[in-house]
XYZ file of C-alpha atoms in Angstrom:
684
model
C -23.375 28.356 -4.023
C -20.195 28.814 -1.992
C -17.110 27.229 -3.484
C -14.230 26.564 -1.074
C -11.555 24.833 -3.198
C -9.561 22.256 -1.229
C -12.045 21.814 1.638
C -12.058 18.249 3.051
C -14.041 16.514 5.741
C -10.797 16.125 7.671
C -10.802 19.945 8.022
C -14.165 20.117 9.788
C -14.839 19.874 13.491
C -17.147 21.495 16.088
C -14.357 23.813 17.283
C -12.311 24.347 14.120
C -15.256 25.127 11.823
C -18.309 25.803 14.004
C -20.372 27.433 11.249
C -19.969 24.527 8.851
C -20.497 21.996 11.641
C -23.763 23.674 12.591
C -24.754 23.828 8.930
C -24.144 20.069 8.674
C -26.511 19.535 11.606
C -29.170 21.606 9.848
C -28.716 20.296 6.307
C -27.466 17.421 4.158
C -23.898 16.261 3.605
C -21.759 14.243 1.193
C -18.284 13.748 -0.182
C -17.515 15.253 -3.576
C -15.366 13.646 -6.274
C -13.789 16.605 -8.071
C -11.990 14.712 -10.855
C -12.154 16.688 -14.104
C -9.715 16.241 -17.012
C -6.332 15.641 -15.388
C -5.211 13.503 -12.477
C -5.964 16.408 -10.132
C -8.258 19.405 -10.347
C -7.027 22.989 -10.172
C -9.427 25.605 -8.757
C -9.978 27.124 -12.194
C -10.907 23.654 -13.532
C -13.442 23.233 -10.745
C -15.086 26.566 -11.523
C -15.217 25.763 -15.241
C -16.768 22.354 -14.566
C -19.440 24.044 -12.457
C -20.041 26.398 -15.377
C -20.264 23.620 -17.984
C -21.924 20.809 -16.055
C -19.380 18.374 -17.478
C -15.644 17.897 -17.038
C -13.746 20.999 -18.077
C -10.276 22.463 -17.627
C -8.082 25.394 -18.623
C -4.774 23.825 -19.695
C -1.356 25.384 -20.022
C -1.761 27.985 -17.288
C -0.461 27.887 -13.705
C -2.808 25.978 -11.435
C -3.164 28.817 -8.984
C -3.706 31.584 -11.546
C -6.407 34.079 -10.641
C -9.108 34.234 -13.341
C -9.272 37.997 -12.864
C -12.104 40.335 -11.919
C -14.826 40.867 -14.536
C -14.917 44.070 -16.587
C -18.153 46.056 -16.551
C -19.668 47.156 -19.836
C -22.944 48.923 -19.289
C -25.151 46.723 -17.121
C -23.194 43.532 -17.856
C -20.005 42.188 -16.265
C -17.711 40.097 -18.472
C -15.391 37.458 -17.004
C -12.042 37.922 -18.815
C -11.194 34.226 -19.299
C -14.709 32.891 -19.953
C -14.878 33.186 -23.751
C -11.457 31.632 -24.336
C -12.150 28.862 -21.826
C -15.375 28.024 -23.647
C -13.618 27.727 -27.018
C -10.880 25.524 -25.570
C -13.303 23.159 -23.873
C -15.669 22.872 -26.821
C -12.706 21.367 -28.703
C -11.734 19.017 -25.874
C -12.596 15.320 -25.548
C -15.503 16.119 -23.242
C -16.891 18.923 -25.467
C -17.624 20.897 -22.311
C -19.867 23.880 -23.029
C -18.616 26.357 -20.437
C -21.322 28.912 -19.784
C -24.168 26.380 -19.627
C -25.048 27.371 -16.061
C -25.273 31.083 -16.883
C -27.144 30.384 -20.105
C -29.761 28.313 -18.256
C -30.363 31.129 -15.770
C -30.602 33.807 -18.455
C -32.812 31.617 -20.673
C -35.346 31.560 -17.844
C -35.263 35.361 -17.617
C -33.544 35.258 -14.223
C -30.342 36.852 -12.985
C -27.025 35.393 -11.826
C -24.394 37.115 -9.697
C -20.900 36.265 -8.548
C -18.519 37.137 -5.729
C -14.835 36.615 -6.409
C -13.036 35.814 -9.689
C -13.686 32.061 -9.578
C -17.369 32.631 -8.941
C -17.511 34.981 -11.929
C -15.922 32.364 -14.194
C -18.549 29.823 -13.085
C -21.469 32.249 -13.396
C -20.583 33.665 -16.828
C -22.836 32.617 -19.694
C -21.648 31.559 -23.155
C -20.858 35.198 -24.026
C -18.829 35.605 -20.826
C -21.457 37.843 -19.226
C -23.092 37.869 -15.800
C -25.483 40.272 -14.123
C -23.646 41.416 -11.003
C -20.241 41.090 -9.426
C -18.456 41.937 -6.197
C -14.847 41.128 -5.264
C -15.732 40.025 -1.714
C -18.874 39.033 0.252
C -18.818 42.176 2.397
C -19.113 44.383 -0.698
C -22.168 42.551 -2.068
C -25.633 43.552 -0.826
C -28.201 42.237 -3.316
C -28.521 38.706 -1.947
C -32.267 38.521 -2.598
C -32.196 40.043 -6.070
C -30.627 37.248 -8.125
C -31.853 33.701 -8.623
C -28.322 32.275 -8.319
C -25.281 33.753 -6.576
C -21.908 32.013 -6.705
C -19.297 32.847 -4.066
C -15.551 32.166 -4.402
C -13.743 31.628 -1.081
C -10.175 30.436 -1.696
C -8.903 30.707 1.874
C -7.979 27.006 2.039
C -6.294 26.579 -1.327
C -4.477 29.906 -1.588
C -1.635 29.076 0.880
C -0.777 26.023 -1.241
C -0.892 27.465 -4.729
C -0.499 31.192 -4.319
C -0.183 32.978 -7.640
C 1.095 30.493 -10.199
C 2.593 27.901 -7.830
C 2.726 24.420 -9.400
C 0.536 21.677 -7.874
C 3.502 19.308 -8.327
C 5.416 21.345 -5.771
C 2.873 23.257 -3.697
C 3.982 25.599 -0.983
C 4.673 23.923 2.356
C 1.659 24.470 4.606
C 1.694 23.291 8.214
C -1.252 21.728 10.015
C -1.669 24.905 12.055
C -1.640 27.081 8.945
C -4.248 24.941 7.239
C -6.446 24.992 10.348
C -6.183 28.791 10.419
C -7.191 28.976 6.736
C -10.209 26.760 7.433
C -11.247 29.004 10.335
C -11.034 32.043 8.044
C -13.199 30.349 5.419
C -15.659 29.248 8.118
C -15.978 32.819 9.373
C -16.552 34.103 5.819
C -19.256 31.469 5.316
C -20.888 32.597 8.546
C -21.109 36.162 7.231
C -22.629 34.925 3.967
C -25.221 32.820 5.796
C -26.151 35.822 7.910
C -26.721 37.919 4.769
C -28.693 35.356 2.755
C -32.475 35.862 3.086
C -34.325 33.203 5.106
C -35.651 30.316 3.049
C -32.830 30.311 0.520
C -30.869 27.251 -0.525
C -27.155 27.311 0.291
C -24.513 24.829 -0.881
C -20.894 24.757 0.323
C -18.550 22.653 -1.802
C -14.805 22.025 -1.815
C -14.694 21.943 -5.597
C -10.980 21.373 -6.361
C -7.703 19.926 -5.146
C -4.886 21.959 -3.650
C -2.028 19.814 -4.970
C -1.336 16.740 -7.099
C -2.591 14.528 -4.239
C -6.338 14.310 -5.013
C -8.863 13.854 -2.221
C -12.599 13.617 -1.836
C -13.985 17.019 -0.846
C -16.681 18.156 1.549
C -20.214 19.147 0.526
C -22.888 20.593 2.816
C -26.315 21.773 1.598
C -29.025 23.570 3.559
C -32.441 24.865 2.582
C -35.895 23.816 1.374
C -34.426 21.718 -1.468
C -32.466 19.493 0.916
C -33.564 17.050 3.605
C -31.958 17.812 7.001
C -29.996 14.958 8.511
C -29.723 12.968 5.290
C -26.855 12.060 3.019
C -26.892 13.634 -0.409
C -27.249 11.186 -3.276
C -27.313 11.427 -7.070
C -27.996 9.144 -10.008
C -24.398 9.727 -11.120
C -22.991 7.606 -8.286
C -26.006 5.760 -6.839
C -24.300 5.969 -3.462
C -25.372 7.756 -0.321
C -22.857 10.424 0.607
C -20.931 10.468 -2.702
C -21.513 12.979 -5.492
C -19.517 14.310 -8.443
C -18.634 17.824 -9.504
C -20.975 18.002 -12.561
C -23.860 17.168 -10.189
C -23.284 20.573 -8.624
C -24.431 22.346 -11.800
C -27.640 20.325 -12.051
C -28.292 20.779 -8.331
C -27.830 24.570 -8.374
C -30.257 24.917 -11.279
C -32.806 22.523 -9.804
C -32.682 24.169 -6.379
C -33.230 27.516 -8.103
C -36.304 26.172 -9.874
C -34.682 26.187 -13.321
C -34.405 23.620 -16.108
C -31.175 21.651 -16.516
C -29.744 21.813 -20.084
C -29.221 18.540 -21.956
C -25.443 19.059 -22.178
C -25.115 18.937 -18.385
C -24.069 15.361 -17.585
C -24.518 15.642 -13.824
C -27.714 14.844 -11.951
C -29.418 16.896 -9.246
C -28.971 15.669 -5.707
C -31.690 13.795 -3.918
C -31.743 12.746 -0.290
C -30.329 9.379 0.687
C -30.339 7.654 4.047
C -30.362 9.470 7.370
C -26.990 9.812 9.104
C -27.957 10.633 12.677
C -25.043 12.320 14.415
C -22.833 14.519 12.249
C -19.702 13.326 14.039
C -20.288 9.716 13.002
C -21.163 10.653 9.420
C -18.135 12.918 9.113
C -15.865 10.153 10.394
C -17.370 7.723 7.876
C -16.575 10.128 5.044
C -13.060 10.697 6.349
C -12.646 6.909 6.321
C -13.969 6.751 2.758
C -11.348 9.262 1.673
C -8.670 7.432 3.673
C -9.505 4.179 1.863
C -9.294 5.962 -1.486
C -5.888 7.382 -0.554
C -4.528 3.972 0.456
C -5.735 2.327 -2.752
C -4.357 5.188 -4.831
C -0.950 4.887 -3.171
C -0.685 1.096 -3.348
C -2.474 -0.004 -6.516
C 0.578 0.443 -8.766
C 2.808 -1.573 -6.442
C 0.111 -4.207 -6.089
C -0.145 -4.700 -9.843
C 3.626 -4.847 -10.257
C 3.820 -7.518 -7.544
C 0.853 -9.333 -9.065
C 2.504 -9.362 -12.495
C 5.830 -10.580 -11.096
C 4.169 -13.364 -9.108
C 2.135 -14.505 -12.096
C 5.241 -14.640 -14.292
C 7.144 -16.532 -11.591
C 4.357 -19.112 -11.384
C 4.529 -19.505 -15.161
C 8.304 -20.015 -14.923
C 7.969 -22.512 -12.076
C 5.318 -24.409 -14.002
C 7.516 -24.507 -17.109
C 10.396 -25.913 -15.048
C 8.113 -28.536 -13.557
C 6.852 -29.550 -16.960
C 10.409 -29.958 -18.231
C 11.558 -32.079 -15.263
C 12.632 -35.639 -15.848
C 12.146 -37.153 -12.375
C 8.648 -38.538 -11.852
C 8.192 -38.024 -8.085
C 10.168 -34.792 -7.946
C 8.352 -33.459 -10.929
C 4.970 -34.243 -9.417
C 5.933 -32.342 -6.276
C 6.951 -29.305 -8.313
C 3.751 -29.485 -10.357
C 1.618 -29.901 -7.233
C 3.257 -26.847 -5.658
C 2.878 -24.851 -8.880
C -0.763 -25.941 -9.144
C -1.449 -24.697 -5.627
C 0.217 -21.366 -6.372
C -1.724 -21.086 -9.637
C -5.053 -21.592 -7.875
C -4.025 -19.063 -5.215
C -3.142 -16.558 -7.936
C -6.485 -17.156 -9.616
C -8.192 -16.470 -6.266
C -6.541 -13.051 -5.861
C -9.135 -11.034 -7.873
C -12.062 -12.290 -5.790
C -10.040 -11.722 -2.625
C -9.411 -8.051 -3.493
C -13.173 -7.540 -3.350
C -13.893 -9.728 -0.332
C -11.328 -7.868 1.769
C -13.603 -4.808 1.663
C -16.025 -6.680 3.900
C -13.566 -5.753 6.666
C -13.039 -2.024 7.454
C -9.263 -2.216 6.983
C -9.065 1.560 6.401
C -9.826 2.177 10.076
C -6.560 0.572 11.190
C -3.674 2.840 12.278
C -1.623 1.309 9.440
C -4.192 0.255 6.843
C -1.810 -0.809 4.041
C -0.412 -3.948 5.755
C -3.900 -4.959 6.847
C -5.203 -4.539 3.282
C -2.511 -6.752 1.752
C -2.718 -9.292 4.573
C -6.467 -9.495 4.026
C -6.049 -10.084 0.288
C -3.514 -12.865 0.876
C -5.624 -14.431 3.625
C -8.676 -14.409 1.371
C -6.749 -16.026 -1.485
C -5.401 -18.677 0.885
C -8.907 -19.414 2.175
C -10.322 -19.785 -1.339
C -7.424 -22.050 -2.309
C -8.022 -24.179 0.781
C -11.676 -24.580 -0.198
C -10.676 -25.550 -3.741
C -8.168 -28.163 -2.552
C -9.632 -29.066 0.824
C -11.891 -31.956 -0.100
C -11.918 -35.170 -2.115
C -12.574 -33.086 -5.220
C -8.936 -31.933 -5.125
C -8.026 -34.973 -7.226
C -10.413 -33.937 -9.973
C -8.996 -32.238 -13.067
C -11.474 -29.352 -13.274
C -13.294 -29.200 -9.941
C -10.768 -27.108 -7.926
C -10.594 -24.550 -10.721
C -14.368 -24.627 -11.091
C -14.715 -23.783 -7.392
C -12.350 -20.797 -7.670
C -14.070 -19.595 -10.850
C -17.521 -20.055 -9.337
C -16.646 -18.116 -6.189
C -15.136 -15.337 -8.312
C -18.279 -15.051 -10.436
C -20.520 -15.299 -7.361
C -18.667 -12.537 -5.508
C -18.898 -10.189 -8.493
C -22.519 -11.065 -9.187
C -23.727 -10.639 -5.617
C -21.765 -7.401 -5.371
C -23.650 -6.080 -8.406
C -26.983 -7.022 -6.845
C -25.990 -5.121 -3.681
C -24.969 -1.934 -5.522
C -21.255 -2.747 -5.995
C -19.973 -1.800 -2.524
C -16.996 -4.173 -2.793
C -15.677 -2.768 -6.067
C -15.412 0.797 -4.764
C -11.956 1.494 -3.315
C -10.761 -1.978 -4.281
C -7.323 -2.801 -5.676
C -9.010 -4.382 -8.706
C -12.120 -2.229 -8.701
C -12.582 1.494 -9.170
C -11.799 4.623 -7.186
C -13.817 7.831 -6.666
C -10.552 9.741 -7.073
C -10.107 8.417 -10.617
C -13.750 9.039 -11.412
C -14.065 6.593 -14.296
C -17.009 4.765 -12.732
C -18.943 5.018 -9.485
C -21.387 2.118 -9.767
C -21.958 -1.053 -11.741
C -19.333 -3.324 -13.250
C -15.845 -1.883 -13.697
C -13.557 -2.957 -16.523
C -11.243 -5.108 -14.409
C -14.165 -6.556 -12.463
C -15.838 -7.399 -15.767
C -12.777 -9.388 -16.876
C -12.827 -11.454 -13.688
C -16.620 -11.814 -13.685
C -16.794 -12.953 -17.318
C -13.852 -15.348 -16.991
C -15.161 -16.789 -13.740
C -18.606 -17.265 -15.267
C -17.347 -19.017 -18.422
C -14.974 -21.316 -16.518
C -17.641 -22.116 -13.948
C -20.109 -22.852 -16.759
C -17.517 -25.123 -18.380
C -17.004 -26.905 -15.037
C -20.737 -27.524 -14.656
C -20.870 -28.715 -18.263
C -17.991 -31.111 -17.520
C -19.975 -32.734 -14.697
C -23.022 -33.114 -16.952
C -20.994 -34.442 -19.893
C -19.579 -37.165 -17.668
C -23.195 -38.310 -17.244
C -23.855 -38.084 -20.996
C -26.077 -35.015 -20.553
C -24.742 -32.964 -23.463
C -28.039 -31.156 -24.020
C -28.301 -30.115 -20.379
C -24.620 -29.135 -20.390
C -25.250 -26.794 -23.315
C -28.326 -25.349 -21.611
C -26.326 -24.760 -18.418
C -23.654 -22.798 -20.309
C -26.245 -20.656 -22.098
C -28.209 -20.039 -18.895
C -25.171 -19.006 -16.856
C -23.819 -16.830 -19.678
C -27.204 -15.169 -20.199
C -27.570 -14.481 -16.467
C -24.104 -12.925 -16.387
C -24.941 -10.821 -19.427
C -28.127 -9.557 -17.777
C -26.182 -8.601 -14.652
C -23.505 -6.961 -16.779
C -25.752 -4.956 -19.082
C -28.725 -4.041 -16.907
C -28.772 -0.268 -16.254
C -29.801 -0.932 -12.684
C -26.931 -3.338 -12.044
C -23.745 -3.599 -14.136
C -24.511 -0.897 -16.719
C -21.625 -2.275 -18.781
C -21.637 -1.393 -22.479
C -18.610 -3.117 -24.002
C -18.661 -6.037 -21.598
C -22.202 -6.938 -22.543
C -21.207 -7.012 -26.210
C -18.087 -9.106 -25.512
C -19.742 -11.679 -23.270
C -22.320 -12.797 -25.853
C -19.859 -14.305 -28.400
C -17.758 -15.805 -25.595
C -20.799 -17.559 -24.155
C -21.888 -18.698 -27.603
C -18.476 -20.175 -28.443
C -18.384 -22.007 -25.098
C -21.858 -23.418 -25.716
C -21.004 -24.455 -29.296
C -17.955 -26.435 -28.196
C -19.848 -28.080 -25.341
C -22.600 -29.004 -27.798
C -20.040 -30.560 -30.128
C -20.714 -27.997 -32.851
C -18.135 -26.417 -35.095
C -16.913 -22.902 -34.319
C -16.483 -20.842 -37.487
C -15.489 -17.192 -37.978
C -18.893 -16.483 -39.494
C -20.685 -17.841 -36.434
C -18.465 -15.840 -34.091
C -19.190 -12.694 -36.114
C -22.899 -13.418 -35.978
C -22.853 -13.774 -32.215
C -20.785 -10.591 -31.915
C -23.512 -8.771 -33.847
C -26.041 -10.315 -31.477
C -24.066 -8.775 -28.613
C -24.235 -5.391 -30.321
C -27.985 -5.794 -30.801
C -28.365 -6.751 -27.133
C -26.621 -3.662 -25.788
C -28.363 -1.434 -28.352
C -31.711 -2.665 -27.052
C -30.645 -2.063 -23.448
C -29.466 1.465 -24.302
C -32.727 2.229 -26.071
C -34.846 0.988 -23.166
C -32.723 3.029 -20.765
C -33.192 6.092 -22.980
C -36.967 5.702 -22.741
C -36.824 6.211 -18.978
C -37.173 9.717 -17.462
C -34.040 11.841 -17.863
C -33.189 11.769 -14.178
C -33.283 7.962 -14.111
C -31.073 7.265 -17.144
C -27.590 5.829 -16.852
C -24.718 6.527 -19.216
C -26.186 3.830 -21.476
C -29.364 5.824 -22.076
C -27.434 9.068 -22.426
C -25.238 7.437 -25.079
C -28.358 6.378 -26.988
C -29.494 9.988 -26.883
C -26.101 11.143 -28.157
C -26.298 8.653 -31.025
C -29.722 9.927 -32.079
C -28.565 13.532 -31.790
C -25.436 12.833 -33.830
C -23.150 13.694 -30.906
C -21.719 10.228 -30.222
C -18.522 10.479 -32.285
C -16.550 12.455 -29.638
C -17.464 9.819 -27.038
C -16.390 6.992 -29.345
C -13.162 8.803 -30.228
C -12.381 9.340 -26.540
C -12.966 5.661 -25.773
C -10.826 4.569 -28.729
C -8.003 6.879 -27.695
C -8.138 5.529 -24.134
C -8.113 1.927 -25.413
C -5.050 2.456 -27.616
C -3.280 4.314 -24.814
C -3.510 1.268 -22.525
C -1.120 -0.718 -24.705
C 1.652 1.407 -23.236
C 0.853 0.075 -19.747
C 3.966 -2.066 -19.228
C 2.736 -4.290 -16.338
C -0.545 -5.132 -18.063
C 1.143 -5.687 -21.418
C 3.703 -8.011 -19.797
C 0.915 -9.846 -18.011
C -0.936 -10.360 -21.288
C 2.188 -11.419 -23.199
C 3.305 -13.780 -20.415
C -0.094 -15.431 -20.217
C -0.390 -15.873 -23.988
C 3.150 -17.254 -24.320
C 2.669 -19.684 -21.451
C -0.648 -20.826 -22.832
C 0.391 -21.347 -26.447
C 4.133 -22.071 -26.127
C 4.145 -24.156 -22.939
C 0.710 -25.709 -22.489
C -0.535 -26.235 -26.041
C 2.553 -27.114 -28.087
C 2.900 -30.671 -29.402
C 6.157 -32.547 -29.788
C 7.721 -33.780 -32.967
C 6.251 -37.270 -32.467
C 2.723 -35.954 -32.438
C 2.322 -36.051 -28.670
C -0.042 -33.543 -27.135
C 0.967 -30.757 -24.798
C 0.026 -30.635 -21.124
C -3.257 -28.915 -21.894
C -4.129 -31.642 -24.375
C -3.921 -34.145 -21.535
C -6.384 -32.022 -19.580
C -8.675 -31.744 -22.602
C -8.757 -35.536 -22.838
C -9.881 -35.793 -19.209
C -12.171 -32.744 -19.325
C -13.224 -31.731 -22.856
C -15.333 -28.854 -21.488
C -12.128 -27.129 -20.382
C -11.418 -26.299 -24.026
C -14.840 -24.661 -24.265
C -14.319 -22.443 -21.207
C -10.819 -21.402 -22.226
C -11.765 -20.660 -25.838
C -14.843 -18.691 -24.799
C -12.744 -16.670 -22.380
C -10.226 -15.823 -25.091
C -13.033 -14.678 -27.409
C -14.587 -12.493 -24.709
C -11.286 -11.009 -23.531
C -10.137 -10.096 -27.032
C -13.547 -8.637 -27.825
C -13.319 -6.641 -24.614
C -9.871 -5.423 -25.611
C -11.305 -4.022 -28.847
C -14.449 -2.507 -27.319
C -13.605 -1.394 -23.767
C -11.743 1.842 -23.074
C -9.561 -0.082 -20.609
C -8.174 -2.002 -23.592
C -5.298 -4.288 -22.639
C -6.521 -4.535 -19.042
C -9.378 -6.844 -20.085
C -7.274 -9.688 -21.574
C -4.535 -9.109 -18.993
C -6.861 -9.678 -16.043
C -8.844 -12.399 -17.810
C -5.644 -14.349 -18.434
C -4.570 -14.048 -14.784
C -7.617 -16.157 -13.994
C -7.881 -18.313 -17.119
C -4.251 -19.403 -17.554
C -3.688 -20.501 -13.922
C -6.957 -22.455 -14.024
C -5.931 -24.096 -17.295
C -2.515 -24.969 -15.867
C -4.035 -26.329 -12.640
C -6.173 -28.697 -14.693
C -3.180 -29.672 -16.859
C -0.979 -30.384 -13.833
C -3.644 -32.610 -12.289
C -4.140 -34.477 -15.571
C -0.405 -35.154 -15.834
C -0.224 -36.328 -12.226
C -2.961 -38.849 -12.979
C -1.178 -40.160 -16.052
C -0.178 -43.848 -15.579
C 3.080 -43.192 -17.394
C 4.061 -40.825 -14.639
C 3.194 -43.135 -11.744
C 5.983 -44.281 -9.389
C 7.595 -47.595 -10.202
C 6.664 -47.699 -13.877
C 10.073 -46.586 -15.031
C 8.349 -44.358 -17.513
C 9.424 -40.938 -16.271
C 11.519 -40.178 -19.359
C 8.732 -41.417 -21.632
C 6.364 -39.030 -19.939
C 8.760 -36.177 -20.634
C 8.870 -37.209 -24.279
C 5.077 -37.264 -24.381
C 4.662 -33.733 -23.107
C 7.576 -31.938 -24.717
C 6.933 -28.191 -24.537
C 5.728 -26.653 -27.763
């Protein structure tokens, strides 16, 4: 296993790295997400993660610090930092057992060797010991003696970090200097490949970042364990050509014919689809990294703009609701309604835009944002483009239905649209690589419940209350299956939260009373549902389990508390996210202070007028609030769940309210009742 910290696919070419390029022709390739504990991964963190098989780090030391050469005591070499690193990581959130790789080799009675200080840190067992060590490849000669040999080549990263240089302010390295460093590493790899006995498995991995600008890294594997001409794939990501750093530990052990310890969270690589020409595959992976970089650089600005626009729509709507002129007020409300529907269409549009390869453009950022806006405009045009635009709920039902459909179909296709999406997840963040992300869950659940309420509204108008209730339950159950299934959404907290939200929506549609005891009962049903899913996932073979099955195993082993504590800490930490907190507060205030308040004469608020025209709207909105608040308490993304849910729910509720007011006879031209209408809908 040859570790080249900092190596990217952008570094590789037939002339600049001929050895690696030839190796890619002969073996399998992928991109590697190297996210560990912090926002970027220092070389020492990458080596420790390889050692532990789960995310590990060595905090409070300079990023470029050399781990030091091992000290020989008798026949054993001891890595100087290994024992301390193990103690630190066993107390961390991830409970990373550094030394798991070396322990697995020694437990099988085999030997493990290392070349270079980083390699020694990765190869050391739980006592800090390894069987052989050499400072450089040219001084090591026993390539066929040890089952596993780990080589540290820091040619690429060393110019950036040096000895103790901060990743916040790495040394300035020119394009020519980086290319020269890559050529040096390529030549070193060539010498290693020439020394390795025929028939051995060789993996080259860029297992860390070189600065605080994280990237996806290059991985190339050659040997009997790997299929030539195929992308590497693992159960950790379920994506051809994308793997994670802990997979490296499982892969090294599996390729060496050794058992993978239970504490290793990564999965061994398998072969994915064939990639044909290396040049095309390499360009695809460069584009994948480019998309991740664009999303990383723009997502904060996008959310700030999204929050500001949502709050401005709320303000415009409040002004329109306070207006005293009938015709002028209707124009303001119509404009605000259109903007509200467009805002509600934004989440679906952020996924649909990934149907277009915007990252290939010379300037991808403008194309990305233009695509999102164009998609939202198209969805709004569909919602308001037919005779149904005069209906109270139908335009919102269309937006909600498309949102739920986009998320649902994306899940069935392996979630390609969520990856590198502004409201999805990123391989650089490494929180999720497949299934239903937290923000996507909020939009999917809200879209499903509002769409179910819209269908129920159509059935209730035909006096089909029973069928309306069945429709809500069926749509909610289908969404819950998509959300919780290990092969699709693999969503733990979302599956729990969606059950009571669906139940509350169905109860209101059925004309039944919603009580705290019933809500609690349905919440427990959600817990039972996900517990059953986790148990069934646990019963599958180890290599086929998702994080749901692994969590079930941790519960039975008594090791689940650190995971729960980490999730709880992450949830509480989200409250400090100012944009999301403002978005949540603005949505709640607008909903309860503007739309629901009654006046002193007993008149209903704007939303009450919509409820009178479409009683099912109350069901969809209430169910969404139950699900979003449950998600806030259960999901590690915390405040993001209600924040995003409200960006869809509140605009849809306002759009229905605005249409209901426009249809009010008291507000019709020529009645002279404009002031009376104002009195009837005084803001609460």
